[in-house]
PDB file of C-alpha atoms in Angstrom:
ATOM      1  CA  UNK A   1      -1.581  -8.802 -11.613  1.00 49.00           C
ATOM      2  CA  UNK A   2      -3.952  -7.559  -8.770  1.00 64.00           C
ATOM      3  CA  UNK A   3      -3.430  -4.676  -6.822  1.00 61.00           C
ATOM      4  CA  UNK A   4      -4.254  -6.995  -3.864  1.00 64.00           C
ATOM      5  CA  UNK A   5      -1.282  -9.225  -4.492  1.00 74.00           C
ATOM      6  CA  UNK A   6       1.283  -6.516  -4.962  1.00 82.00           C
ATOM      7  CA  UNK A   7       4.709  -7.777  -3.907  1.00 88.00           C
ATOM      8  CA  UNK A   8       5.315  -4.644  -1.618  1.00 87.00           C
ATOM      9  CA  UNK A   9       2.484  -6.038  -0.066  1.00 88.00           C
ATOM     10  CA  UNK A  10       3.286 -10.038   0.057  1.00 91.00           C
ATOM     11  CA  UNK A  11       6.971  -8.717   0.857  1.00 91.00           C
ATOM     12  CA  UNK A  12       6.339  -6.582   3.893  1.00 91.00           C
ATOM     13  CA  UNK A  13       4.188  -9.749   4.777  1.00 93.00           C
ATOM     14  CA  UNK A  14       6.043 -12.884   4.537  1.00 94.00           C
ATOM     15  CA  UNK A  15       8.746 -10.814   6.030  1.00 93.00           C
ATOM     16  CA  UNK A  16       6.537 -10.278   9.148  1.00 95.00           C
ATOM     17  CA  UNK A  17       5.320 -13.888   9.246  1.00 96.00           C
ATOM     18  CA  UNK A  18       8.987 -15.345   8.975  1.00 96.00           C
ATOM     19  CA  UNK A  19       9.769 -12.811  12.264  1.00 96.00           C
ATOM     20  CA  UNK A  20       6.365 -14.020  14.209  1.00 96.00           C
ATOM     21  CA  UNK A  21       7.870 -17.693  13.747  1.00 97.00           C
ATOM     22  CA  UNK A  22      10.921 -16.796  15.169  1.00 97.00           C
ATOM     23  CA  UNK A  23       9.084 -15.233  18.415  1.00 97.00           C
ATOM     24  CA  UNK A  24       7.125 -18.334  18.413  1.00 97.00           C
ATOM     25  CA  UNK A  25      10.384 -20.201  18.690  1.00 98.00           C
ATOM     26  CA  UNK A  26      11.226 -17.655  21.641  1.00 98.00           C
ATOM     27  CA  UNK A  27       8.259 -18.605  23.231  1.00 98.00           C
ATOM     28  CA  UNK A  28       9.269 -22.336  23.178  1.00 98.00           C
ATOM     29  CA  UNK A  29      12.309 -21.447  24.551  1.00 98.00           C
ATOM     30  CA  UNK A  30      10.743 -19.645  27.571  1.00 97.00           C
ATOM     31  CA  UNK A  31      12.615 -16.389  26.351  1.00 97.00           C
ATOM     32  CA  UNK A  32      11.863 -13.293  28.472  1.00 97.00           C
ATOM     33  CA  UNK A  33       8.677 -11.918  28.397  1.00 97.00           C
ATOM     34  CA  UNK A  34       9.522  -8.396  27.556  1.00 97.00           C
ATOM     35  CA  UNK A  35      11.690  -9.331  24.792  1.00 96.00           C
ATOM     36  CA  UNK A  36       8.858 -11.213  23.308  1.00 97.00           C
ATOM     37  CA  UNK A  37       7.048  -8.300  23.827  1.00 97.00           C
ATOM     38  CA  UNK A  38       9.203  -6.061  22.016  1.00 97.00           C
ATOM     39  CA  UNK A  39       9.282  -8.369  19.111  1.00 96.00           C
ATOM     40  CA  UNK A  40       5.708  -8.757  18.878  1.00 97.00           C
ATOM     41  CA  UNK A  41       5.007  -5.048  19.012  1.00 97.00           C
ATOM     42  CA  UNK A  42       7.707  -4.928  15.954  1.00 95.00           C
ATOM     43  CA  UNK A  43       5.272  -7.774  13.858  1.00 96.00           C
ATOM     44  CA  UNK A  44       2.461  -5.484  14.626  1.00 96.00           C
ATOM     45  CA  UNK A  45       3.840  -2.315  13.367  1.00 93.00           C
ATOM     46  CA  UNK A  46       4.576  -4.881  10.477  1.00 92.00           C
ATOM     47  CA  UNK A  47       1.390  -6.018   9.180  1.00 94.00           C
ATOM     48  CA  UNK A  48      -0.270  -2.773   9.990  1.00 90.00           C
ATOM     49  CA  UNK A  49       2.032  -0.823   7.735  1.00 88.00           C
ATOM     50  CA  UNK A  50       0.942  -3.932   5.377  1.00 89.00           C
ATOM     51  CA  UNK A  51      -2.269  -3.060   5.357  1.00 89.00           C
ATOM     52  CA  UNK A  52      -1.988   0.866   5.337  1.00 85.00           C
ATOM     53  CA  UNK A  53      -0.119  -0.078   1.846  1.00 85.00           C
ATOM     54  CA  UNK A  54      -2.622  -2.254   0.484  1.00 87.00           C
ATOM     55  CA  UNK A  55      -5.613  -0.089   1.528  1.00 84.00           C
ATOM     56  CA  UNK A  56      -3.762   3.017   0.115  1.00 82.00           C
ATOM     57  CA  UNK A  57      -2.566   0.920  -3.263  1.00 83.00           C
ATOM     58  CA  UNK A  58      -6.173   0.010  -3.496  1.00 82.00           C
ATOM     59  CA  UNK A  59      -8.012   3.158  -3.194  1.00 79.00           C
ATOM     60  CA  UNK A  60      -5.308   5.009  -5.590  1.00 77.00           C
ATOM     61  CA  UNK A  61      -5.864   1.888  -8.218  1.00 78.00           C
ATOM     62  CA  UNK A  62      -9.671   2.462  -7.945  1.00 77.00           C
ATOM     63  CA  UNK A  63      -9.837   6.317  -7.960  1.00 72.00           C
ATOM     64  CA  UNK A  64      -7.419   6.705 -10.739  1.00 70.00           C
ATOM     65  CA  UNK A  65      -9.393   3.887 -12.750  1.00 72.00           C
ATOM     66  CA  UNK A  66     -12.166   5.704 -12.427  1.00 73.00           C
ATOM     67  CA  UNK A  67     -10.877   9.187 -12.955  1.00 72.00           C
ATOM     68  CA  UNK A  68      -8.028   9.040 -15.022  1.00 71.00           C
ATOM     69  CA  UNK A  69      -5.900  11.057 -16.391  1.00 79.00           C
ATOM     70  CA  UNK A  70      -5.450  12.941 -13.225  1.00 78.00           C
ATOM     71  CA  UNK A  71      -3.653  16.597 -13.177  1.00 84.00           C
ATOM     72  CA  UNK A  72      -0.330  16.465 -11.953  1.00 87.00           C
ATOM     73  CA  UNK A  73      -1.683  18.762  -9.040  1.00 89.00           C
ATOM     74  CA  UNK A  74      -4.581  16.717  -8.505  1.00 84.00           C
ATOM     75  CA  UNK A  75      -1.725  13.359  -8.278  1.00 80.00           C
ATOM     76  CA  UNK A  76       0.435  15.253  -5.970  1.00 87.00           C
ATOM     77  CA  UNK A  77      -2.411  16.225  -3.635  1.00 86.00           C
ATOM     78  CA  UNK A  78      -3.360  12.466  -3.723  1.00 80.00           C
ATOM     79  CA  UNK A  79       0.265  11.816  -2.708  1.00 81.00           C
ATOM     80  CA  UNK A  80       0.278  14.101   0.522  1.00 86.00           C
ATOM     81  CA  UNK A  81      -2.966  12.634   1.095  1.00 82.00           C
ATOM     82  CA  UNK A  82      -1.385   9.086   1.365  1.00 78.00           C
ATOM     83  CA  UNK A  83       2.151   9.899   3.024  1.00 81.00           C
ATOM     84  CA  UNK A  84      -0.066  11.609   6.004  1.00 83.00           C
ATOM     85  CA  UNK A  85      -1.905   8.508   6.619  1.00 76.00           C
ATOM     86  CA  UNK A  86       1.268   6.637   7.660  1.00 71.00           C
ATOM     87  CA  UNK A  87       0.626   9.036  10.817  1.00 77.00           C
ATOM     88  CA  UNK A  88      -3.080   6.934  11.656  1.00 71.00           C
TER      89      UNK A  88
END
């Protein structure tokens, strides 16, 4: 398997795209604008936490394939590294 097909990744994903269909069904229904709003900020956050995941899962896949075996300190100094990033 890939680490660009990860099912975190396709997970947090199709879960995002089956919640953008239903605010495109909202839009249809001429639902109110700041609902739709609200909902669309929430697909955001989605697929940007998506891709925070997969750009993390990536770099940690290529670093340890290139450096490995890592230190546990080394590893857990990696893992700070990554949990901070959520804050970006």
């Amino acid at each position: 398997m890939s680490h660009a097909n990860n099912p975190d990744v396709l997970n947090r994903l199709k879960r995002a795209q089956g919640h953008l269909s239903k605010i495109v069904e909202m839009v249809e229904e001429g639902r109110d604008a700041l609902v739709i709003a609200q909902q669309l900020q929430a697909v955001v956050k989605a697929v940007d936490k998506a891709k925070t995941f997969l750009v993390l899962h990536h770099i940690e896949h290529h670093l340890y394939e290139a450096v490995e075996p890592l230190p546990k300190e080394t590893r857990d100094r990696l893992a700070e590294m990554a949990e901070i990033t959520k804050y970006l």
